[in-house]
Tab-separated table of N, CA, C and O in Angstrom:
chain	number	residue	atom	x	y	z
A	289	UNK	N	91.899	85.567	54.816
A	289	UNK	CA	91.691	86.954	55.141
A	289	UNK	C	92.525	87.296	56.377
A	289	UNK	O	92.538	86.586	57.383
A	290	UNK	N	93.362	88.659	56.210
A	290	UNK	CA	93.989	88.646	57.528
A	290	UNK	C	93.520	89.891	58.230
A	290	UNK	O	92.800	90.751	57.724
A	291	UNK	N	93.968	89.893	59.355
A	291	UNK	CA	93.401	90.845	60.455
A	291	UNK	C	94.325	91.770	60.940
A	291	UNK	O	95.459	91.338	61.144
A	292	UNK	N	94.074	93.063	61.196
A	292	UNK	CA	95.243	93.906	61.526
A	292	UNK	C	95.064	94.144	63.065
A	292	UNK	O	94.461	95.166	63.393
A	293	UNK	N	95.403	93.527	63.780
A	293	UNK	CA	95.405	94.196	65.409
A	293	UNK	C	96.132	95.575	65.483
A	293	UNK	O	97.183	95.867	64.913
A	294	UNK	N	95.131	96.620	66.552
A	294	UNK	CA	94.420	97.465	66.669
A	294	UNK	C	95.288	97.753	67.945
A	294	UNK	O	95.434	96.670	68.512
A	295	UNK	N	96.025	98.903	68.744
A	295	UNK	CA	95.835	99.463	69.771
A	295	UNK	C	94.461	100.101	70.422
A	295	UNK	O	93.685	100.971	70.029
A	296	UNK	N	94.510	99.347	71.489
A	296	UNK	CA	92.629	99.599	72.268
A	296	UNK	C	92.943	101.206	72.647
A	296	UNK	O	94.107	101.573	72.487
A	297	UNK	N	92.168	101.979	73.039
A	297	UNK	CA	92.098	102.935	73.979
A	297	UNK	C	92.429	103.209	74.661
A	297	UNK	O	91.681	102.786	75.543
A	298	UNK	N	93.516	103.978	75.289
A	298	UNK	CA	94.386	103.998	76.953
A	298	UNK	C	93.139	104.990	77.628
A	298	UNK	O	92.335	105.772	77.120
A	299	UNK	N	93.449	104.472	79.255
A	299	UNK	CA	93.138	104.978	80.142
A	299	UNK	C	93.949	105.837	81.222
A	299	UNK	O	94.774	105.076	81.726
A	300	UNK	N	94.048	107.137	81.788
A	300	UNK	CA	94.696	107.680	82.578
A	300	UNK	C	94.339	108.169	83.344
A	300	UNK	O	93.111	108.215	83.258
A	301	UNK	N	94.837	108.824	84.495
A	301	UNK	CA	94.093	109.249	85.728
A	301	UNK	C	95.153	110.079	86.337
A	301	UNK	O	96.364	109.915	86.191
A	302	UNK	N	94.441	111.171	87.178
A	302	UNK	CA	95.083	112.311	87.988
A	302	UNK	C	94.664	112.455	89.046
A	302	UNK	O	93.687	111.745	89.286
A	303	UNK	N	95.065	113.246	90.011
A	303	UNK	CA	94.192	114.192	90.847
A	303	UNK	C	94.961	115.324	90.967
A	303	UNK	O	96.138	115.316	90.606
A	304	UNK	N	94.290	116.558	91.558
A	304	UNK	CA	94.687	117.972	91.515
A	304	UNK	C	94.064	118.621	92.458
A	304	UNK	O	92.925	119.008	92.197
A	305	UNK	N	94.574	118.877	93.641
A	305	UNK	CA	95.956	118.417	93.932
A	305	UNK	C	96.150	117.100	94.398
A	305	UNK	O	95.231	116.409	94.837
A	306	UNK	N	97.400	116.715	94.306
A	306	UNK	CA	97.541	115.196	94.610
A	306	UNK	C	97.227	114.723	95.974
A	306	UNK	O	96.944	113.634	96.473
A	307	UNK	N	97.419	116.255	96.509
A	307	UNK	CA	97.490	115.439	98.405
A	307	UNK	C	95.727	116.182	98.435
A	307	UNK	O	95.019	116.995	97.840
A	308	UNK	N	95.714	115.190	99.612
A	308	UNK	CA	94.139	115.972	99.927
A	308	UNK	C	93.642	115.916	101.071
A	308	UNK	O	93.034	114.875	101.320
A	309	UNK	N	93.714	117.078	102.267
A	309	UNK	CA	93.902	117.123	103.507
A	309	UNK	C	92.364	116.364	103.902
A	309	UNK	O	91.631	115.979	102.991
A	310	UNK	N	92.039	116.227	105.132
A	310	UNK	CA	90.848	116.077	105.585
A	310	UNK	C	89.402	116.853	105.967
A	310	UNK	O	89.172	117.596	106.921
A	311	UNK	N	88.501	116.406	104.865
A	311	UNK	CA	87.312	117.311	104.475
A	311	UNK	C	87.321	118.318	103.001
A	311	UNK	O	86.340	118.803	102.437
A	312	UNK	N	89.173	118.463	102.516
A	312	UNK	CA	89.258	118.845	101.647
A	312	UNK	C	88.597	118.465	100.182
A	312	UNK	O	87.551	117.829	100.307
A	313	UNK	N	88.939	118.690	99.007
A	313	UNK	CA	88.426	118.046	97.721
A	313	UNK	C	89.863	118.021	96.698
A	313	UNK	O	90.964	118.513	96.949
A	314	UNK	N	89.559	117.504	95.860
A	314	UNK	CA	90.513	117.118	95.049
A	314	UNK	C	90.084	116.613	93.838
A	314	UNK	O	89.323	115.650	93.743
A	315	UNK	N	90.728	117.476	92.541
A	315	UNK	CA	89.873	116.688	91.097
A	315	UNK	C	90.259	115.458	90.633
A	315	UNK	O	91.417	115.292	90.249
A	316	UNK	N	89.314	114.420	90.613
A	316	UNK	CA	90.274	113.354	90.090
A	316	UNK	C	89.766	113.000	88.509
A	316	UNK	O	88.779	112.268	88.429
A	317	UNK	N	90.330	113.436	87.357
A	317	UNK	CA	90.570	113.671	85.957
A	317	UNK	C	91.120	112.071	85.131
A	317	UNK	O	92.232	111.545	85.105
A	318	UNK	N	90.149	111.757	84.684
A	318	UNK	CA	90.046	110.578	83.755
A	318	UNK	C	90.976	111.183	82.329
A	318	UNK	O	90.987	112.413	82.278
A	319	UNK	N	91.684	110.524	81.274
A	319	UNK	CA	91.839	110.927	80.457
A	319	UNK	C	92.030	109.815	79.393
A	319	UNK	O	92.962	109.027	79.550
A	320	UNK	N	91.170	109.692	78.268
A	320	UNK	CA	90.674	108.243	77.386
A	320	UNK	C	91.265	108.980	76.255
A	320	UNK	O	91.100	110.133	75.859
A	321	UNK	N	92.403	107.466	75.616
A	321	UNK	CA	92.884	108.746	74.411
A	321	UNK	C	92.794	107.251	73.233
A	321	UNK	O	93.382	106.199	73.484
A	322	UNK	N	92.105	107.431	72.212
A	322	UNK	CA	92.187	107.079	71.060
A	322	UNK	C	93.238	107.172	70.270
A	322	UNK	O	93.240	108.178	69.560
A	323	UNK	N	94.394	106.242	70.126
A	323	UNK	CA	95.511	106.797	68.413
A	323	UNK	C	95.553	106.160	67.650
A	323	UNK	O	96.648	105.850	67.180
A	324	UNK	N	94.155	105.552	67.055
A	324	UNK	CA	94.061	104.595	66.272
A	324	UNK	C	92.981	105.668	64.891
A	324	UNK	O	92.332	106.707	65.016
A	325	UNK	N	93.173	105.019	64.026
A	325	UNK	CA	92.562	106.344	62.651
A	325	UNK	C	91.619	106.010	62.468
A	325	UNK	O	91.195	106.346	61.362
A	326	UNK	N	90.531	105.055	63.455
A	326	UNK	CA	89.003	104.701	63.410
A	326	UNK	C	88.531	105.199	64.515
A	326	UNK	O	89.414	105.554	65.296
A	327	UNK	N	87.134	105.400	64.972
A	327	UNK	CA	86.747	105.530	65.424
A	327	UNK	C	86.633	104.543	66.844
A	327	UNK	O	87.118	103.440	66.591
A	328	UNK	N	86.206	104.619	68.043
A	328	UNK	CA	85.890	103.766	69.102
A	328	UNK	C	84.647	104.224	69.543
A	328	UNK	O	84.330	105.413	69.533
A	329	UNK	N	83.743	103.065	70.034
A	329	UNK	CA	82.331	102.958	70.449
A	329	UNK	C	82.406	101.982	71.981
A	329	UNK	O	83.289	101.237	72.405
A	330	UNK	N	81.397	102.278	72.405
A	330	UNK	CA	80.950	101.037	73.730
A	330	UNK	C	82.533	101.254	74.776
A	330	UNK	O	83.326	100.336	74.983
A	331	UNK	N	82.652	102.374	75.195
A	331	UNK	CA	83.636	102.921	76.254
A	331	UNK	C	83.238	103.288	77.794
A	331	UNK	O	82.713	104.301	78.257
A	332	UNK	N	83.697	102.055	78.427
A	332	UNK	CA	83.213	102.176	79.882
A	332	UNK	C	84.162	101.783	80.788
A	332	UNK	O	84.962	100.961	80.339
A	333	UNK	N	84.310	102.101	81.867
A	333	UNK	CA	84.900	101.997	82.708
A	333	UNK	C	84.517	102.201	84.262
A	333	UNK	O	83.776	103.150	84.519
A	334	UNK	N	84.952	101.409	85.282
A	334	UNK	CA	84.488	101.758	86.373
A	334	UNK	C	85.471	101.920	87.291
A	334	UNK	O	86.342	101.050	87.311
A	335	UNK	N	85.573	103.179	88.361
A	335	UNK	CA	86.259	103.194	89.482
A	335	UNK	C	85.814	103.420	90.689
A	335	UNK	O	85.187	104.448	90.943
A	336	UNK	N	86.136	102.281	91.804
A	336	UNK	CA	85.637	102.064	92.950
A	336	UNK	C	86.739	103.076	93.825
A	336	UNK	O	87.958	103.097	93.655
A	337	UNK	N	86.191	103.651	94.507
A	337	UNK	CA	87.031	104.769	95.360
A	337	UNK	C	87.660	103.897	96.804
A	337	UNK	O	86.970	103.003	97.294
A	338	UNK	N	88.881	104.223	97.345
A	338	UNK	CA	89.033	103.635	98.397
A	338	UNK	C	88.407	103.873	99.298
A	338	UNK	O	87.837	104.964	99.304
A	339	UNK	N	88.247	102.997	100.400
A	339	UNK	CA	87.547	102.850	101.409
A	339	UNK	C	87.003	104.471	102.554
A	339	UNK	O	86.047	104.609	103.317
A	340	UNK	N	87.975	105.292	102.220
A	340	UNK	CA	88.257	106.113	103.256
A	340	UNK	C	88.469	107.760	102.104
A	340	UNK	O	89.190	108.723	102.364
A	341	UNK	N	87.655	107.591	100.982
A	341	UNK	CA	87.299	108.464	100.169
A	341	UNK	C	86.079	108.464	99.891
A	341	UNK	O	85.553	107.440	100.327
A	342	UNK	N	84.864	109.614	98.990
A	342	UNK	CA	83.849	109.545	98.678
A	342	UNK	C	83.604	110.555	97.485
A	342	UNK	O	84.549	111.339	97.562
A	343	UNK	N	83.174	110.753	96.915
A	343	UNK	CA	82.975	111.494	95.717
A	343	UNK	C	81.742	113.081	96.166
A	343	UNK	O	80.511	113.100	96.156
A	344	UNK	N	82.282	113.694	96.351
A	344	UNK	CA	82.465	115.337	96.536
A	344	UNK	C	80.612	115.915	96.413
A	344	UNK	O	79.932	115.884	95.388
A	345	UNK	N	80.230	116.337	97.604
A	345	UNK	CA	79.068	117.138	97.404
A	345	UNK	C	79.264	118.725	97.544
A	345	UNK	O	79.445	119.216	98.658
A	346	UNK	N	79.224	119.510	96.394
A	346	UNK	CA	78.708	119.147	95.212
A	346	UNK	C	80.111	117.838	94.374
A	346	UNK	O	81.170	117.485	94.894
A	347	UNK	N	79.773	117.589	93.551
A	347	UNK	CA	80.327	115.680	92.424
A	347	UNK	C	80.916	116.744	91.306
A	347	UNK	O	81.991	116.361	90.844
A	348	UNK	N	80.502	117.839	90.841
A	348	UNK	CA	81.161	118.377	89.811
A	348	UNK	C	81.376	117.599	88.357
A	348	UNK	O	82.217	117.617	87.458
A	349	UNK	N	80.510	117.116	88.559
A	349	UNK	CA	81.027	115.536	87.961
A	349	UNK	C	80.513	116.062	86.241
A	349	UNK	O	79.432	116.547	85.908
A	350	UNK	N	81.887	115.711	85.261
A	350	UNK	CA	81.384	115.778	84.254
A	350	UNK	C	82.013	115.121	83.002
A	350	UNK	O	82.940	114.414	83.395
A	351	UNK	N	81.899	115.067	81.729
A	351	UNK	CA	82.741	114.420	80.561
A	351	UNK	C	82.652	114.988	78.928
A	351	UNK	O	81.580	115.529	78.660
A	352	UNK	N	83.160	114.954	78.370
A	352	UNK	CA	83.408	115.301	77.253
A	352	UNK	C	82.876	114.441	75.888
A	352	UNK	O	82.460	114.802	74.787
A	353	UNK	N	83.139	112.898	76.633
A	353	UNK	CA	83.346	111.611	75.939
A	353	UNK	C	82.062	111.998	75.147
A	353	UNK	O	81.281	112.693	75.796
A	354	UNK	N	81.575	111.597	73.504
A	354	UNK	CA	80.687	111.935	73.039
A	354	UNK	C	79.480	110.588	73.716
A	354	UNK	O	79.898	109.588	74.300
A	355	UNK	N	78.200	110.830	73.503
A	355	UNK	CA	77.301	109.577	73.703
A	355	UNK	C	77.266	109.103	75.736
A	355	UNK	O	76.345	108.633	76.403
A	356	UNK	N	78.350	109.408	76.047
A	356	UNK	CA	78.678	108.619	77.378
A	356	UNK	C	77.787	108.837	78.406
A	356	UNK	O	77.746	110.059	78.555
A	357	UNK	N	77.039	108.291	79.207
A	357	UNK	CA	76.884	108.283	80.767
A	357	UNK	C	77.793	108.287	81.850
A	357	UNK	O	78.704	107.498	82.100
A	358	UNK	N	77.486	109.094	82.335
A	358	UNK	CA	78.362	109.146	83.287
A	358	UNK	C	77.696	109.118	84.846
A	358	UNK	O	76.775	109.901	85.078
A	359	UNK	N	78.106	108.336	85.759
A	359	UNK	CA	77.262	107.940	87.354
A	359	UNK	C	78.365	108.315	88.063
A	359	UNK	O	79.457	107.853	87.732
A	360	UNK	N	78.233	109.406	89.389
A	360	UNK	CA	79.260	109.880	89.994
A	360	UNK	C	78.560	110.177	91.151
A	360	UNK	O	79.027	111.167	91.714
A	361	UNK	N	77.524	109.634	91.758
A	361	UNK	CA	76.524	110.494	92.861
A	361	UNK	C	77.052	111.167	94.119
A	361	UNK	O	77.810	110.646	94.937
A	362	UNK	N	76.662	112.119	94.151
A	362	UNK	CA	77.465	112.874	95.800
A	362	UNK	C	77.514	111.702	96.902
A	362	UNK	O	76.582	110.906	97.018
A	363	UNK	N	78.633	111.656	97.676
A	363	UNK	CA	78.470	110.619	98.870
A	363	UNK	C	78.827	109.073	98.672
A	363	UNK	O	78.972	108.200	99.527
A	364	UNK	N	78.940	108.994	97.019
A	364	UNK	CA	78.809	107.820	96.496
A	364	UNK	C	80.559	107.226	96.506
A	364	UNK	O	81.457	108.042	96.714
A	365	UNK	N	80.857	105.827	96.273
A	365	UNK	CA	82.199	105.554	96.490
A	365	UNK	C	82.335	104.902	95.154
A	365	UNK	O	83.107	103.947	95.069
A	366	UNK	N	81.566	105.369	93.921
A	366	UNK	CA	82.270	104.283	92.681
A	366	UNK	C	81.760	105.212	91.306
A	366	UNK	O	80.600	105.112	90.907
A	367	UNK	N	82.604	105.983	90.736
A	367	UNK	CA	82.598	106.573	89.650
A	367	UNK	C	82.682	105.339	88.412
A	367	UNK	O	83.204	104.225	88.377
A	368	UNK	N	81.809	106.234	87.338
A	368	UNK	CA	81.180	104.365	86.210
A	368	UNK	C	80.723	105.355	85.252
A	368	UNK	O	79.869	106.215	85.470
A	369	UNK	N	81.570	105.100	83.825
A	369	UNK	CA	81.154	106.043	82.728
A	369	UNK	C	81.012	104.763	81.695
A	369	UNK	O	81.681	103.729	81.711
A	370	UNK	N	79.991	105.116	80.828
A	370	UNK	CA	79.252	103.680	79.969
A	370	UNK	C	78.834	104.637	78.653
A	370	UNK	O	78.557	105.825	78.482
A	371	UNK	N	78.936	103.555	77.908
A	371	UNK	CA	78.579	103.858	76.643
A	371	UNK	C	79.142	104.559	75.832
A	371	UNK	O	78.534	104.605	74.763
A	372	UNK	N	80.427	105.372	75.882
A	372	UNK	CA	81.033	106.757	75.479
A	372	UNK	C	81.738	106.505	74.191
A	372	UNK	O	82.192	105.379	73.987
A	373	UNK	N	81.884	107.527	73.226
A	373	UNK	CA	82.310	107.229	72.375
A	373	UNK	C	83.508	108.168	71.677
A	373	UNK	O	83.750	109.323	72.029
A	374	UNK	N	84.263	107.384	70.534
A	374	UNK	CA	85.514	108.697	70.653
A	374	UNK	C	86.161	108.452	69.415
A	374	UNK	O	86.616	107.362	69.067
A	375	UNK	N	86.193	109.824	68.570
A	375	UNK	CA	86.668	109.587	67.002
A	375	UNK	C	87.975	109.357	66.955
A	375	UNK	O	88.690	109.378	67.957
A	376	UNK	N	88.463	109.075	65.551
A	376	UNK	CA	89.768	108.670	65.227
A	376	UNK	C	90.913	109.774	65.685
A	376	UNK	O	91.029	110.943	65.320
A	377	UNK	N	91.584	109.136	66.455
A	377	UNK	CA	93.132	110.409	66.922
A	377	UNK	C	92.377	111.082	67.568
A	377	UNK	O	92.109	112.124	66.971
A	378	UNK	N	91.427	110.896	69.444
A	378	UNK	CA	91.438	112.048	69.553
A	378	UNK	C	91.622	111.548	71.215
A	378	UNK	O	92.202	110.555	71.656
A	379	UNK	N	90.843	112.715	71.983
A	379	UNK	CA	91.049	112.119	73.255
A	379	UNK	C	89.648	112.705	73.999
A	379	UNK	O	88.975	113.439	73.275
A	380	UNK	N	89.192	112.491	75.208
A	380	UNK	CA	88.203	113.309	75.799
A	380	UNK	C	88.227	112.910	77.582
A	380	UNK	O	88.564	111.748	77.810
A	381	UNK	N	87.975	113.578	78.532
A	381	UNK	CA	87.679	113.509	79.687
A	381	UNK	C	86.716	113.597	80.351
A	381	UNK	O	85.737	114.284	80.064
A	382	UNK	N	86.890	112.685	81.675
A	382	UNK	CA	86.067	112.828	82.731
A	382	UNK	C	86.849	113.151	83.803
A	382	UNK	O	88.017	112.817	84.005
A	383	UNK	N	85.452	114.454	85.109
A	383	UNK	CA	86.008	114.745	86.047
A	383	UNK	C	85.216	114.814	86.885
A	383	UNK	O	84.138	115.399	86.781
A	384	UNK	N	85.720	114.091	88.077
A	384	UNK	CA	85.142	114.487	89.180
A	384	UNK	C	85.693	114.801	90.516
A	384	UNK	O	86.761	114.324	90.898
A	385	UNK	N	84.852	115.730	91.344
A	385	UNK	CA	85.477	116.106	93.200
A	385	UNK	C	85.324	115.110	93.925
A	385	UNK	O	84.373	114.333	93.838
A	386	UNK	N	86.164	115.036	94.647
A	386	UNK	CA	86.377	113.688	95.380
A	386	UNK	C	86.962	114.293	96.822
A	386	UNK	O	87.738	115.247	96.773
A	387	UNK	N	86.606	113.766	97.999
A	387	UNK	CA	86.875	114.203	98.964
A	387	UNK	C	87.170	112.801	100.089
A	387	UNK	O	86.575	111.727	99.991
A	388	UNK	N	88.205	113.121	101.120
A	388	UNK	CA	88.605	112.283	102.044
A	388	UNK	C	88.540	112.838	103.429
A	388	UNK	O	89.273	113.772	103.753
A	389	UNK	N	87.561	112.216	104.383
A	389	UNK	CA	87.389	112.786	105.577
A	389	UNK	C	88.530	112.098	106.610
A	389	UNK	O	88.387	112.476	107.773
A	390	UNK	N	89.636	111.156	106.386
A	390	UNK	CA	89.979	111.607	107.253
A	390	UNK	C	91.766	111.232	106.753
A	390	UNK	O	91.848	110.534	105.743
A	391	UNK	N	92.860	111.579	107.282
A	391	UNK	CA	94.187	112.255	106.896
A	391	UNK	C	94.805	110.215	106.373
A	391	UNK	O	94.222	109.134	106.463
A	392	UNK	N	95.844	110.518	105.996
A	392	UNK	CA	96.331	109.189	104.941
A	392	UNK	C	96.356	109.007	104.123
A	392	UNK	O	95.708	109.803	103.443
A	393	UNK	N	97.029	107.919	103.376
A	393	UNK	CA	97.657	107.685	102.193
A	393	UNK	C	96.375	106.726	102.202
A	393	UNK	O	95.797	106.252	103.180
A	394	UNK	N	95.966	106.505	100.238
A	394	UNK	CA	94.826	105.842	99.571
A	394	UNK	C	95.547	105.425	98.866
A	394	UNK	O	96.704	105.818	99.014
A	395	UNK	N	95.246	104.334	97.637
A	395	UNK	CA	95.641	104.064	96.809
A	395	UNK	C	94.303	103.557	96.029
A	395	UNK	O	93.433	102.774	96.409
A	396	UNK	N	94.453	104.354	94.671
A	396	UNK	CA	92.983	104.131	93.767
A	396	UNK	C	93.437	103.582	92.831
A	396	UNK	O	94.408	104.081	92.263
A	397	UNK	N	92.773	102.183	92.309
A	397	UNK	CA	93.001	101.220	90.837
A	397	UNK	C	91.573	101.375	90.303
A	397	UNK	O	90.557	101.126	90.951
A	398	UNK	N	91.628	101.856	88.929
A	398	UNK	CA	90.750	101.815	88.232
A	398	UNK	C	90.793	100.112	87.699
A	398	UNK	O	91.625	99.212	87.587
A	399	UNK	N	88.972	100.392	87.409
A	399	UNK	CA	88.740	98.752	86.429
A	399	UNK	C	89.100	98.848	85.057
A	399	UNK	O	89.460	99.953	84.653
A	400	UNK	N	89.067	97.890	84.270
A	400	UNK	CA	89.654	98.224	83.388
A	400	UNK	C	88.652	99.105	82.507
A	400	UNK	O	87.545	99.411	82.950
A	401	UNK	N	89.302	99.691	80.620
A	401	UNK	CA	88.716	100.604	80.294
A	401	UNK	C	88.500	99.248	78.706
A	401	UNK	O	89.258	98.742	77.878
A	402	UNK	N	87.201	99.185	78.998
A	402	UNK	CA	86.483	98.347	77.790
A	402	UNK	C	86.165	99.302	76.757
A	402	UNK	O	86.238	100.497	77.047
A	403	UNK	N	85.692	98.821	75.151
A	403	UNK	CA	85.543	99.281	73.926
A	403	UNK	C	85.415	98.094	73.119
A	403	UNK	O	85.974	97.004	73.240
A	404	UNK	N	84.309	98.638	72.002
A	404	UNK	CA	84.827	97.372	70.908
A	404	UNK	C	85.871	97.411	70.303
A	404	UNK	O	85.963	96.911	69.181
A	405	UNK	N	86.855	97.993	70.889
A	405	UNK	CA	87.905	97.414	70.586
A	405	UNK	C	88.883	96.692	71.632
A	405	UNK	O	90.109	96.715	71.748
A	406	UNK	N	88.394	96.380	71.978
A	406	UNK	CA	88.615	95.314	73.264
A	406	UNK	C	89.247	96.328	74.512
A	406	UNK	O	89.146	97.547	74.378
A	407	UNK	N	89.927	95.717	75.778
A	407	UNK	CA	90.328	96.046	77.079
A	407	UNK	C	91.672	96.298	76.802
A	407	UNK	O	92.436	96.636	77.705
């Protein structure tokens, strides 16, 4: 019996605007895109914010992803969307405000973006 390997799910990321003065906010926009002609289930991912960022009161915080949880708490430093799910050929987002109290360059690495269809 043979097996057809599968492109997993990409993961992408933004912010808007890119720079983000001090005390300001800034959207930072997840974007999970399916191009495979099945469906994907069990979609999670976690991002730990840098040290000298925090996630936006009000968090604005929201997603599209069907099924998904999404944890974004005001004040909090680690955005974590679980469970989400996403039909054949399509795509869906998460967003949240994110704010930096004080002036400098960050650099944000997301964890990776799991599915049964693997990482």
């Amino acid at each position: 019996m043979a097996f057809t390997a599968h492109a997993q799910p990409t993961l992408s990321k933004s912010f808007s605007p890119s720079s983000i003065g001090p005390g300001a906010t800034s959207t930072l926009t997840f974007i999970i895109t399916n191009s495979e002609p099945f469906g994907v289930r069990g979609l999670a991912f976690s991002d730990p914010l840098p040290d000298d960022m925090v996630i936006a009161d009000p968090a604005n915080a929201g997603t599209d992803c069907s099924t998904a949880s999404l944890t974004a708490p005001a004040g909090g430093d680690t955005i974590a969307l679980s469970d989400g799910a996403l039909p054949a050929l399509s795509s869906c987002s998460v967003s949240v405000d994110v704010t930096k109290p004080t002036p400098g360059t960050s650099t944000n690495v997301s964890g990776d973006l799991t599915s049964d269809s693997g990482n």
